Amino acid sequence: MKALFLAAALAATPQAKPSPSATPSTPPAVPAAGPAAGTQAFFVERLGHDAVARMFAPGVSALSPDEKRVAWYLSLAAHAGEEIAYDQLGWDTVALKRLLEGVYLFGREGHAEPGSFDAKLAEYLERFYGQAGNHSQTTGQKFVPTFTPAELEAAAVRALKAGAPFGVKDEAELKAWLGGLRPSLFDVGFEPQLTSKAPPAGQDLLTASANTAYGRGVTLKDLEGFQEKNPLNSRVVKVDGTLVEQVFRAGTPDGKVARGLYADELSRVIANLREAAKSAPKDQRAALEKLVRFFETGDLKDWDAYNIAWLKANPTVDANLGFIETYVDARGQKGQWEALVNYRDAKENRVMELIARRAQDFENRMPWPDAYKRKKVVKPVAKAINLVASNPKPPAGINLPNEQYIREKYGSKSVLIANVMESVAALKRLPLAIEFSRTPEEAERARKYSVTARKWLVAFHEALGHASGQVDPKLGGNPSRYLKEYDNTLEEARADLVALWHTFDPSLAELSPDHERIAEQMYRDFLVEGLTNLTQVPEGDVFEEDHQRGHQMTVNFLREKGAVKQVTEGEPGRTYWVVEDYGKMRAAVGELLSKLMVIKATGDYEGIRKLVEEKGIRFDPKLRDEVVARVRAVNVPAEVLLISPRLVPVVDAKGRVTDVRVRDDQGFIEQHLERSVLGKLSPEEASRVAARLAASPEALAEEYRKLPPPRR
């Protein structure tokens, strides 16, 4: 599971874009002097209340040739599956993506001044790419463009005449296609919520959700008594009134397993995985072969076999590929396509290594009953990494696999994602920690300790939080089946609380003589994050996203216990959540942590439902409006969209990849357009085209024009 869903924001920065660099670069050190210093290399552009920033990949040049080839082909595998993620987030999302891309490349007017159609199109396309569709992945709320249907139609006609691969025979067919897509694109009231866990009257969790985990018309009542064979990797639809599981699989070459949903995309993913396996070390090769088998068969036994093999391998270059996180499904069952390609960052490994080394000691000191403590903790693989490719939005950390019984028997892998955290630390965490410090002394401590405190929280959340505890055998190793739509909320809150519980442990003195001050900063920053989460829900008074619900539930519990109080000072009023006493707060953290672990271990649906419903969903919209105004006053955007490092293959005359280099010269839209092209090609062709595009950026439109038309 991912640590704290990434909603990065940044401090006041000039509007000009930095000059692009065609050579590998190293990010600046995160400054201690203040939030605005050192942000220039990360910042790319403003996007309304949001911003676009850059991630870096120092160390790729030091990888071996084989490791570089593995990274390259795993990245191509990530791109090959990308449209699966779009399709899972809306019935028309892939078609909208291809329409917007075609118009951007072939139908613009050539006038990019503010307020022009070209400017409005670029802004919307960036948001669309950043969210993998037209719903925020943080709030689930739909967003619509500022250009009009008439402007889009005129641009689409221009694009068709210029050769955009829309797959229509003439202008009349194009306009009919646009008419069918109009509600999805322009009507904010049409399928307004990506995932609805508080559905309006007359609807349920499924019918009120815009995602495609279940076919249109499938209701919760329909699923009563229906046993899914592939709950993680299938879509349940109605065919002639009968429920049918459409399994995500490519099918086996011998035809014994038929092709399933996403067969074309998964076949291209498989081709790239096989290329990566040729250069991978033996244990990683074995894991990739099992992943290929799973994508062919869709059999969850093959998924388990892959996860076990993946846990046994610890290569320098690694990836998380598959249908993994279940946040988008209101029932918490269906996995969303995920592709995170990474390599180890040795310099950030100290806290992860300490947690892995002392995992059993930390488990023994958990505040919950001994019956739910693991007696023999399998030492987790814990490391710091840098991403070179990501879909969807990158998190700050990961702990996988999610399958409880595999965790208990084989352990888990936990990672802290260093290059994501560096961007966020410089561009969001420091300015917000300083702005919401109550006194100058607290602001100074934030400057000194906030970056380290964040790393420690993510490390404990991932390496220990998700990997801790054991459940009652009667649950069959699958508590999510019992906790249902509240499972993800519980698990994210529980992992945060594990970090807050252990951060005062004396063993952390090994990492810093200021470990107690860092722990105190972690507590203060946790409250700051709770306040600033409010900015992510611009309308209404309800949290829908699991991480936010867990955070709100925790803060309200701490306030009820008297460990945290709300203080409003000055004129106009400025609100703070203040730690009354660190010892008292830690005791309350332990009480809630124990309660959540018992609920998880026993599958107590009613227990977690009551906690979340009473403490985790509603918030004060007046407080939200105050926080939004304060954040905007210091020019901190609500969210940051991150550009991944650009990998460029060096290809010899025979088409073999001989080297891979990193460049930092790609814009956000251009990166996604390139992914759209590369994801449709064979590994050999994608490598040649990528090398060509790096040398001749103007060839992008030419390569895009060759794509097959979107399915309609």
XYZ file of C-alpha atoms in Angstrom:
712
model
C 0.000 0.000 0.000
C 1.087 3.515 -0.659
C 2.138 5.993 1.960
C 0.105 9.177 2.222
C -1.430 9.804 -1.176
C 0.773 12.380 -2.909
C -0.784 15.798 -3.281
C 2.390 17.828 -3.648
C 2.450 21.613 -3.611
C 5.206 24.183 -3.775
C 6.328 27.506 -2.426
C 6.416 30.899 -4.075
C 8.493 30.592 -7.243
C 9.014 32.694 -10.360
C 6.764 31.882 -13.303
C 9.515 31.411 -15.879
C 10.517 27.901 -16.864
C 14.128 26.869 -16.289
C 16.323 26.218 -19.290
C 16.155 22.571 -20.306
C 19.151 20.379 -19.812
C 20.114 17.566 -22.177
C 22.494 15.954 -19.709
C 21.948 14.054 -16.462
C 21.451 16.397 -13.551
C 21.469 16.179 -9.784
C 18.745 17.874 -7.736
C 19.738 20.624 -5.327
C 20.005 19.885 -1.654
C 16.793 20.652 0.205
C 17.526 23.966 1.900
C 17.393 24.549 5.626
C 17.183 28.307 5.255
C 13.676 28.635 3.924
C 11.055 27.266 1.581
C 11.712 29.423 -1.458
C 15.423 28.669 -1.729
C 16.509 25.804 -3.918
C 13.168 25.273 -5.686
C 14.219 26.511 -9.123
C 15.482 23.190 -10.461
C 12.250 21.443 -9.485
C 9.754 24.063 -10.633
C 8.505 23.974 -14.239
C 5.263 25.968 -14.479
C 2.092 27.062 -12.716
C -1.191 25.443 -13.639
C -3.949 27.546 -12.097
C -3.870 26.743 -8.384
C -1.612 23.768 -9.124
C 1.906 23.433 -10.488
C 4.160 21.165 -12.520
C 7.533 20.113 -11.130
C 10.375 17.829 -12.088
C 11.815 14.695 -10.514
C 15.485 13.814 -10.941
C 17.316 10.505 -11.232
C 20.883 10.895 -9.955
C 22.762 7.619 -10.184
C 21.366 6.157 -13.402
C 24.720 6.701 -15.109
C 26.348 4.451 -12.485
C 24.072 1.504 -13.262
C 25.545 -1.400 -15.198
C 24.578 -1.855 -18.878
C 22.330 -4.778 -17.930
C 20.638 -2.754 -15.175
C 20.035 0.098 -17.616
C 18.418 -2.271 -20.105
C 16.184 -3.685 -17.367
C 15.144 -0.148 -16.397
C 14.420 0.734 -20.019
C 12.273 -2.287 -20.857
C 10.410 -2.134 -17.543
C 9.615 1.498 -18.387
C 8.279 0.423 -21.778
C 6.148 -2.181 -19.994
C 4.785 0.603 -17.804
C 3.892 2.691 -20.863
C 2.307 -0.298 -22.632
C -0.202 -0.726 -19.800
C -0.920 2.942 -19.217
C -4.239 3.127 -21.069
C -5.538 0.316 -18.855
C -5.346 2.758 -15.947
C -7.208 5.406 -17.954
C -9.899 2.913 -18.913
C -10.379 1.873 -15.289
C -11.118 5.479 -14.341
C -13.979 6.174 -16.731
C -15.989 4.656 -19.580
C -14.955 7.375 -22.058
C -11.563 8.251 -20.612
C -9.388 6.561 -23.263
C -11.439 8.113 -26.058
C -11.179 11.534 -24.410
C -7.423 11.082 -24.055
C -6.984 10.283 -27.740
C -9.295 13.156 -28.758
C -7.449 15.707 -26.640
C -4.051 14.463 -27.808
C -5.056 14.617 -31.456
C -6.409 18.134 -31.087
C -3.294 19.244 -29.185
C -0.935 17.928 -31.862
C -2.900 18.774 -34.997
C -5.744 21.197 -34.233
C -4.376 24.144 -32.270
C -4.760 27.667 -33.600
C -1.174 28.757 -32.990
C -1.997 31.423 -30.399
C -0.866 30.496 -26.877
C -1.623 33.751 -25.024
C -3.620 33.448 -21.762
C -7.314 32.920 -22.417
C -6.808 31.503 -25.898
C -8.134 28.104 -26.901
C -4.581 26.750 -27.146
C -3.777 27.850 -23.585
C -7.035 26.437 -22.197
C -6.487 23.159 -24.037
C -2.923 22.789 -22.736
C -4.007 23.496 -19.162
C -6.827 20.968 -19.307
C -4.676 18.294 -20.961
C -2.042 18.683 -18.246
C -4.661 18.211 -15.545
C -6.124 15.268 -17.457
C -2.725 13.580 -17.685
C -1.921 14.337 -14.062
C -5.123 12.636 -12.848
C -5.236 9.890 -15.550
C -8.657 11.187 -16.496
C -11.150 13.917 -15.662
C -11.637 13.173 -11.953
C -9.227 14.165 -9.205
C -7.604 11.045 -7.790
C -7.403 12.809 -4.426
C -10.986 14.001 -4.009
C -12.664 11.947 -6.738
C -14.456 15.080 -7.959
C -14.880 15.726 -11.680
C -13.300 18.728 -13.409
C -14.283 20.150 -16.796
C -12.460 22.307 -19.359
C -12.789 26.064 -19.728
C -12.917 25.870 -23.542
C -16.369 25.407 -25.092
C -17.823 22.492 -27.086
C -17.864 24.729 -30.163
C -14.166 25.579 -29.766
C -13.304 21.914 -29.369
C -15.354 20.926 -32.419
C -13.622 23.511 -34.605
C -10.218 22.333 -33.381
C -11.134 18.671 -33.920
C -12.143 19.426 -37.512
C -8.785 21.130 -38.083
C -7.022 18.140 -36.530
C -8.921 15.653 -38.718
C -7.925 17.549 -41.848
C -4.297 17.525 -40.642
C -4.283 13.752 -40.260
C -5.131 13.122 -36.584
C -5.793 9.368 -36.129
C -9.346 9.695 -34.786
C -10.635 6.672 -36.711
C -13.563 8.503 -38.342
C -14.227 8.605 -42.070
C -15.444 12.187 -42.379
C -16.436 15.370 -40.578
C -19.999 14.191 -39.955
C -18.788 11.055 -38.183
C -16.336 13.148 -36.188
C -19.116 15.450 -34.973
C -21.281 12.463 -34.012
C -18.349 11.073 -32.004
C -17.868 14.423 -30.272
C -21.562 14.570 -29.443
C -21.406 11.201 -27.726
C -18.421 12.298 -25.630
C -19.873 15.686 -24.697
C -21.495 14.714 -21.346
C -18.315 12.972 -20.158
C -16.161 15.956 -21.023
C -18.300 19.022 -20.350
C -21.113 18.094 -17.925
C -19.827 18.297 -14.341
C -23.039 16.633 -13.136
C -22.575 13.577 -15.361
C -20.763 10.842 -13.410
C -19.474 13.507 -10.986
C -17.627 11.284 -8.483
C -14.856 8.829 -9.350
C -15.442 6.721 -6.237
C -18.440 7.415 -4.049
C -18.377 6.105 -0.497
C -21.167 8.437 0.596
C -23.623 8.011 -2.303
C -26.625 10.308 -2.734
C -30.145 9.074 -2.080
C -31.324 6.523 -4.582
C -27.839 5.326 -5.488
C -25.316 2.942 -3.972
C -21.504 2.745 -3.822
C -21.297 1.324 -7.339
C -23.946 3.228 -9.250
C -22.720 6.560 -7.854
C -19.090 5.864 -8.880
C -17.762 6.852 -12.312
C -14.967 4.270 -12.401
C -15.356 1.101 -14.459
C -14.709 -1.556 -11.806
C -18.292 -2.724 -12.377
C -20.408 -2.472 -15.489
C -22.988 0.264 -15.805
C -26.158 -0.861 -14.093
C -24.474 -3.313 -11.714
C -25.618 -2.622 -8.135
C -24.499 -3.757 -4.715
C -27.692 -5.759 -4.450
C -26.816 -7.581 -7.669
C -23.557 -8.733 -6.084
C -25.215 -10.298 -3.050
C -24.378 -13.994 -3.196
C -22.191 -13.574 -6.308
C -18.769 -15.151 -5.749
C -16.002 -13.521 -7.778
C -13.183 -15.843 -8.811
C -10.910 -12.923 -9.662
C -11.865 -10.116 -7.287
C -8.558 -8.278 -7.861
C -8.254 -8.407 -11.648
C -11.697 -8.442 -13.206
C -14.644 -6.255 -14.104
C -18.126 -7.513 -13.227
C -20.717 -6.696 -15.892
C -24.232 -7.748 -16.824
C -24.666 -9.768 -20.020
C -28.322 -10.461 -20.856
C -29.169 -9.850 -17.203
C -26.528 -12.272 -15.884
C -23.412 -11.204 -13.972
C -20.166 -12.055 -15.771
C -16.548 -11.556 -14.696
C -14.332 -10.110 -17.424
C -10.845 -11.181 -16.321
C -7.831 -9.015 -17.172
C -5.504 -11.345 -19.121
C -3.658 -11.693 -22.416
C -4.340 -15.412 -22.850
C -1.708 -18.129 -23.248
C 0.158 -18.739 -26.525
C -1.239 -22.287 -26.769
C -4.802 -20.980 -26.565
C -5.669 -23.019 -23.465
C -6.439 -19.772 -21.618
C -8.557 -17.453 -23.751
C -7.827 -13.787 -24.233
C -9.610 -11.514 -21.780
C -10.162 -7.841 -21.071
C -7.064 -5.696 -21.878
C -5.494 -8.563 -23.868
C -3.866 -6.217 -26.403
C -2.324 -3.964 -23.774
C -1.135 -6.864 -21.621
C 0.405 -8.587 -24.647
C 2.591 -5.523 -25.203
C 3.416 -5.407 -21.485
C 4.494 -9.056 -21.673
C 6.741 -8.438 -24.695
C 8.646 -5.768 -22.775
C 8.870 -7.880 -19.611
C 10.474 -10.659 -21.648
C 13.049 -8.219 -22.981
C 13.771 -6.975 -19.445
C 14.169 -10.561 -18.227
C 17.003 -11.171 -20.727
C 19.221 -8.676 -18.871
C 17.916 -9.275 -15.330
C 19.765 -11.215 -12.596
C 18.619 -14.803 -12.071
C 16.207 -14.228 -9.159
C 14.609 -11.209 -10.816
C 14.320 -13.102 -14.104
C 12.414 -15.848 -12.303
C 10.030 -13.277 -10.818
C 9.432 -11.578 -14.186
C 8.662 -14.933 -15.806
C 6.011 -15.517 -13.149
C 4.583 -12.048 -13.733
C 4.339 -12.833 -17.443
C 2.473 -16.020 -16.546
C 0.007 -14.076 -14.404
C -0.679 -11.537 -17.150
C -1.319 -14.445 -19.535
C -3.644 -16.465 -17.302
C -5.116 -13.886 -14.920
C -5.012 -16.652 -12.300
C -4.534 -15.211 -8.804
C -2.467 -18.264 -7.855
C 0.033 -17.066 -10.468
C -0.143 -13.583 -8.933
C 0.714 -15.039 -5.523
C 3.603 -17.039 -7.044
C 4.946 -13.845 -8.610
C 4.711 -11.889 -5.354
C 6.604 -14.594 -3.447
C 9.335 -14.673 -6.114
C 9.441 -10.870 -6.173
C 9.984 -10.803 -2.406
C 12.946 -13.159 -2.746
C 14.633 -10.916 -5.312
C 16.317 -7.680 -4.304
C 17.815 -6.226 -7.493
C 19.155 -2.708 -7.921
C 16.490 -1.970 -10.564
C 12.982 -3.087 -9.635
C 9.332 -2.399 -10.423
C 5.776 -2.675 -9.152
C 3.647 -3.777 -12.080
C 0.122 -5.103 -12.040
C -3.356 -4.605 -10.636
C -2.369 -3.622 -7.123
C -4.071 -0.894 -5.113
C -7.825 -1.042 -4.540
C -8.582 2.560 -3.521
C -10.623 3.356 -6.641
C -13.092 0.501 -6.079
C -15.680 1.538 -3.499
C -15.787 -2.104 -2.323
C -11.984 -2.182 -1.946
C -11.577 -5.292 -4.141
C -10.611 -4.333 -7.707
C -6.947 -3.544 -8.337
C -5.953 -0.524 -10.396
C -3.158 -0.800 -12.972
C 0.067 0.444 -11.444
C 3.561 0.741 -12.886
C 6.420 2.162 -10.817
C 9.949 1.548 -12.133
C 12.830 2.358 -9.808
C 16.433 1.853 -8.753
C 18.041 1.812 -5.305
C 19.269 5.061 -3.722
C 21.942 3.923 -1.251
C 22.503 7.310 0.385
C 18.942 7.476 1.781
C 18.915 3.937 3.148
C 19.867 4.431 6.820
C 16.412 4.733 8.379
C 15.033 1.912 6.239
C 17.913 -0.371 7.227
C 17.418 0.388 10.927
C 13.710 -0.435 10.786
C 14.353 -3.675 8.904
C 17.088 -4.710 11.347
C 14.951 -4.033 14.430
C 11.572 -5.062 12.982
C 10.977 -7.780 15.579
C 11.803 -5.427 18.469
C 9.407 -2.810 17.120
C 6.691 -5.454 16.651
C 7.141 -6.640 20.242
C 6.591 -3.096 21.518
C 3.352 -2.466 19.629
C 0.531 -1.278 21.955
C -2.023 -3.854 20.818
C -2.737 -7.244 22.460
C -0.028 -9.911 22.206
C -2.419 -12.224 20.380
C -2.135 -9.997 17.316
C 1.648 -9.490 17.391
C 3.809 -11.503 15.046
C 5.963 -13.938 16.946
C 8.441 -14.299 14.114
C 8.760 -11.255 11.886
C 10.276 -11.988 8.487
C 12.882 -9.293 8.007
C 11.402 -6.910 5.437
C 13.248 -5.706 2.382
C 13.471 -1.993 3.131
C 15.236 0.469 0.880
C 15.213 3.975 -0.544
C 14.630 4.275 -4.277
C 14.285 6.772 -7.120
C 11.549 6.471 -9.733
C 12.230 6.602 -13.456
C 8.648 5.868 -14.550
C 5.336 6.056 -12.736
C 1.652 5.527 -13.331
C -0.558 6.730 -11.762
C 0.665 9.662 -9.636
C 3.739 8.632 -7.623
C 3.408 8.104 -3.863
C 6.031 8.935 -1.237
C 6.477 5.307 -0.233
C 5.203 1.798 -0.829
C 4.798 -1.448 1.087
C 3.833 -4.539 -0.906
C 2.415 -7.069 -1.465
C -1.017 -6.219 -0.090
C -2.017 -9.854 0.438
C -2.035 -10.331 4.224
C -1.158 -14.025 4.330
C 1.878 -13.486 2.069
C 3.073 -10.674 4.345
C 2.765 -12.874 7.412
C 4.609 -15.840 5.878
C 7.090 -14.276 3.432
C 7.452 -10.667 4.554
C 7.180 -7.547 2.429
C 9.129 -4.926 0.527
C 9.051 -1.365 1.778
C 10.458 1.603 -0.080
C 10.908 5.292 0.548
C 10.822 7.129 -2.795
C 13.637 9.636 -2.473
C 13.279 11.705 -5.641
C 9.530 12.176 -5.047
C 10.178 13.195 -1.450
C 12.942 15.620 -2.453
C 10.578 17.469 -4.775
C 7.807 17.484 -2.180
C 10.111 18.525 0.674
C 11.481 21.504 -1.211
C 8.224 22.521 -2.815
C 5.481 21.656 -0.328
C 6.367 20.302 3.090
C 8.631 23.122 4.232
C 6.432 26.056 3.196
C 3.339 24.475 4.715
C 5.102 23.463 7.919
C 6.371 27.017 8.310
C 3.079 28.720 7.412
C 1.166 26.623 9.954
C 3.720 26.971 12.735
C 2.125 28.847 15.617
C 5.277 30.618 16.845
C 8.618 31.755 15.356
C 10.299 29.051 17.443
C 8.107 26.348 15.882
C 8.833 27.745 12.424
C 12.552 27.505 13.065
C 12.199 23.894 14.230
C 10.230 23.135 11.078
C 13.070 24.478 8.941
C 15.513 22.315 10.840
C 13.622 19.043 11.286
C 10.587 18.802 8.985
C 12.343 17.135 6.027
C 13.845 14.405 8.201
C 10.599 13.935 10.127
C 8.730 13.316 6.885
C 11.242 10.700 5.774
C 10.993 8.918 9.112
C 7.188 8.913 9.018
C 7.102 7.435 5.505
C 9.778 4.876 6.415
C 7.878 3.634 9.479
C 4.521 3.812 7.660
C 5.782 1.534 4.891
C 8.500 -0.688 6.346
C 6.732 -1.351 9.655
C 3.169 -0.005 9.553
C 1.677 -2.020 6.705
C 3.919 -5.010 7.469
C 2.979 -5.295 11.149
C 0.507 -7.367 13.132
C -1.284 -10.624 12.408
C -4.969 -11.376 12.027
C -7.212 -14.069 13.442
C -6.914 -17.296 11.392
C -10.689 -17.331 10.947
C -10.307 -14.429 8.456
C -8.370 -16.665 6.077
C -5.596 -14.107 5.662
C -7.963 -11.628 4.011
C -9.372 -9.022 6.440
C -10.439 -6.791 3.534
C -13.218 -9.263 2.758
C -14.729 -8.442 6.150
C -13.873 -4.739 6.437
C -15.070 -4.022 2.875
C -15.173 -0.337 1.910
C -13.470 0.719 5.161
C -10.438 -1.562 4.812
C -8.155 0.942 3.035
C -9.095 3.763 5.406
C -8.268 1.609 8.424
C -4.981 0.399 6.972
C -3.656 3.851 6.048
C -4.560 5.270 9.475
C -3.012 2.249 11.196
C 0.270 2.643 9.297
C 0.467 6.354 10.197
C -0.160 5.542 13.849
C 2.625 2.937 13.861
C 5.014 5.683 12.743
C 3.729 8.122 15.365
C 3.966 5.437 18.080
C 7.568 4.410 17.376
C 9.115 7.740 16.444
C 10.133 8.435 20.081
C 11.936 5.067 20.315
C 15.454 5.555 21.798
C 16.985 3.443 19.011
C 16.489 6.358 16.623
C 19.335 8.135 18.398
C 21.479 6.012 16.084
C 20.205 8.167 13.226
C 20.397 11.588 14.865
C 21.237 13.109 18.263
C 18.151 15.302 17.709
C 15.829 12.313 17.374
C 13.384 13.570 20.026
C 13.091 16.967 18.345
C 12.493 15.200 15.020
C 9.784 13.086 16.663
C 8.066 16.184 18.011
C 8.214 17.731 14.547
C 6.603 14.614 13.089
C 3.670 15.098 15.478
C 3.303 18.773 14.559
C 3.595 18.054 10.832
C 0.963 15.321 11.082
C -1.466 17.951 12.384
C -0.420 20.422 9.676
C -1.142 17.800 7.058
C -4.549 17.204 8.600
C -5.399 20.888 8.231
C -4.025 21.246 4.711
C -5.866 18.126 3.531
C -8.904 20.410 3.622
C -7.579 22.299 0.592
C -7.957 19.159 -1.504
C -11.777 19.231 -1.195
C -12.792 22.606 -2.636
C -16.529 21.898 -2.471
C -18.777 20.240 0.086
C -17.874 18.999 3.552
C -17.071 15.310 2.987
C -13.814 13.396 2.608
C -14.092 10.521 0.106
C -10.420 9.496 -0.251
C -9.162 6.772 2.119
C -5.943 8.441 3.292
C -7.798 11.666 4.075
C -10.565 9.853 5.931
C -7.992 7.992 8.030
C -6.135 11.201 8.803
C -9.310 13.062 9.786
C -10.447 10.158 11.958
C -7.101 10.143 13.773
C -6.997 13.891 14.408
C -10.566 13.932 15.718
C -9.793 11.017 18.034
C -6.723 12.866 19.377
C -8.795 16.008 19.917
C -11.478 14.081 21.794
C -8.794 12.629 24.075
C -7.488 16.112 24.871
C -4.087 15.432 23.292
C -4.668 18.034 20.556
C -6.594 21.268 20.720
C -7.806 23.703 18.086
C -6.622 27.281 18.619
C -7.658 30.358 16.631
C -5.588 33.513 17.018
C -5.321 36.997 15.543
C -7.556 38.960 13.231
C -8.537 37.599 10.829
C -8.465 34.363 12.755
C -5.696 31.859 12.046
C -6.437 28.320 13.177
C -3.857 25.819 14.435
C -4.033 22.269 15.715
C -1.714 22.226 18.690
C -0.100 19.360 20.625
C -1.062 19.871 24.271
C 1.454 17.365 25.602
C 3.647 14.997 23.572
C 3.393 12.207 26.133
C -0.383 12.532 26.235
C -0.562 12.543 22.451
C 1.586 9.412 22.186
C -0.686 7.649 24.702
C -3.746 8.563 22.592
C -1.922 7.395 19.456
C -1.312 4.039 21.162
C -4.936 3.730 22.223
C -6.297 4.295 18.712
C -3.609 2.110 17.148
C -4.528 -0.781 19.437
C -8.216 -0.296 18.660
C -7.614 -0.357 14.898
C -5.402 -3.439 15.059
C -8.028 -5.383 17.005
C -10.688 -4.318 14.485
C -8.481 -5.477 11.610
C -7.480 -8.722 13.298
C -11.075 -9.701 14.058
C -12.704 -8.351 10.891
C -14.955 -6.046 12.943
C -16.852 -4.244 10.159
C -19.223 -2.472 12.514
C -16.337 -1.231 14.679
C -14.490 0.464 11.815
C -17.693 1.706 10.212
C -18.612 3.551 13.395
C -15.158 5.097 13.805
C -14.964 6.322 10.224
C -18.560 7.528 10.027
C -18.319 9.454 13.307
C -14.804 10.865 13.024
C -13.407 10.534 9.496
C -15.854 11.885 6.957
C -17.230 15.323 7.803
C -15.288 18.546 8.230
C -16.049 22.210 8.831
C -16.209 24.004 5.441
C -15.531 27.367 7.129
C -12.232 25.999 8.424
C -11.495 24.670 4.935
C -12.095 28.095 3.401
C -9.738 29.699 5.931
C -6.996 27.153 5.230
C -7.394 27.539 1.461
C -7.015 31.316 1.766
C -3.878 30.973 3.899
C -2.273 28.498 1.526
C -2.991 30.671 -1.487
C -1.743 33.768 0.306
C 1.726 32.200 0.519
C 1.456 30.993 -3.097
C 1.500 27.279 -2.343
C -0.436 25.397 -5.050
C -2.988 22.808 -4.068
C -1.259 20.052 -6.016
C 1.880 19.341 -8.019
C 2.084 17.175 -11.116
C 5.488 15.523 -11.432
C 7.505 14.989 -14.603
C 9.463 11.749 -14.465
C 13.117 11.590 -15.477
C 13.383 10.953 -19.221
C 15.190 7.737 -20.142
C 16.745 7.806 -23.615
C 18.087 4.572 -25.115
C 21.239 4.409 -27.199
C 20.530 1.971 -30.044
C 23.163 0.399 -32.297
C 22.848 -0.380 -36.010
C 21.233 -3.747 -35.233
C 18.574 -2.156 -33.019
C 20.099 -3.318 -29.727
C 19.995 -1.045 -26.689
C 23.605 -0.484 -25.665
C 23.127 2.305 -23.111
C 20.447 4.385 -21.430
C 20.891 8.038 -20.556
C 18.848 10.497 -18.508
C 17.673 13.888 -19.717
C 15.715 16.627 -17.970
C 14.461 18.486 -21.032
C 10.931 17.172 -21.457
C 7.712 19.028 -20.789
C 4.785 17.390 -19.012
C 2.527 17.124 -22.070
C 5.375 16.047 -24.337
C 6.344 13.267 -21.917
C 2.829 11.848 -21.915
C 2.485 12.122 -25.679
C 5.727 10.207 -26.074
C 4.437 7.531 -23.668
C 1.259 7.258 -25.754
C 3.384 6.510 -28.819
C 5.900 4.153 -27.196
C 3.214 2.182 -25.383
C 1.677 1.031 -28.695
C 4.919 -0.315 -30.208
C 6.977 -3.481 -29.960
C 10.076 -3.292 -27.715
C 12.443 -3.028 -30.687
C 10.372 -0.399 -32.478
C 9.782 1.600 -29.277
C 13.542 1.747 -28.606
C 14.282 3.019 -32.116
C 11.459 5.583 -31.984
C 12.497 6.823 -28.523
C 16.050 7.406 -29.727
C 14.693 9.221 -32.775
C 12.369 11.446 -30.733
C 15.198 12.410 -28.400
C 17.211 13.568 -31.411
C 14.292 15.117 -33.312
C 11.418 16.290 -31.057
C 9.492 17.541 -34.085
C 9.042 13.902 -35.147
C 6.542 13.329 -32.307
C 3.519 14.382 -34.388
C 4.662 12.186 -37.257
C 4.976 9.140 -34.983
C 1.645 9.861 -33.306
C -0.102 10.026 -36.678
C 0.847 6.363 -37.218
C -1.057 5.137 -34.142
C -4.089 2.893 -34.595
C -7.363 4.776 -34.015
C -9.033 4.591 -30.583
C -11.605 1.855 -30.014
C -15.146 3.285 -29.971
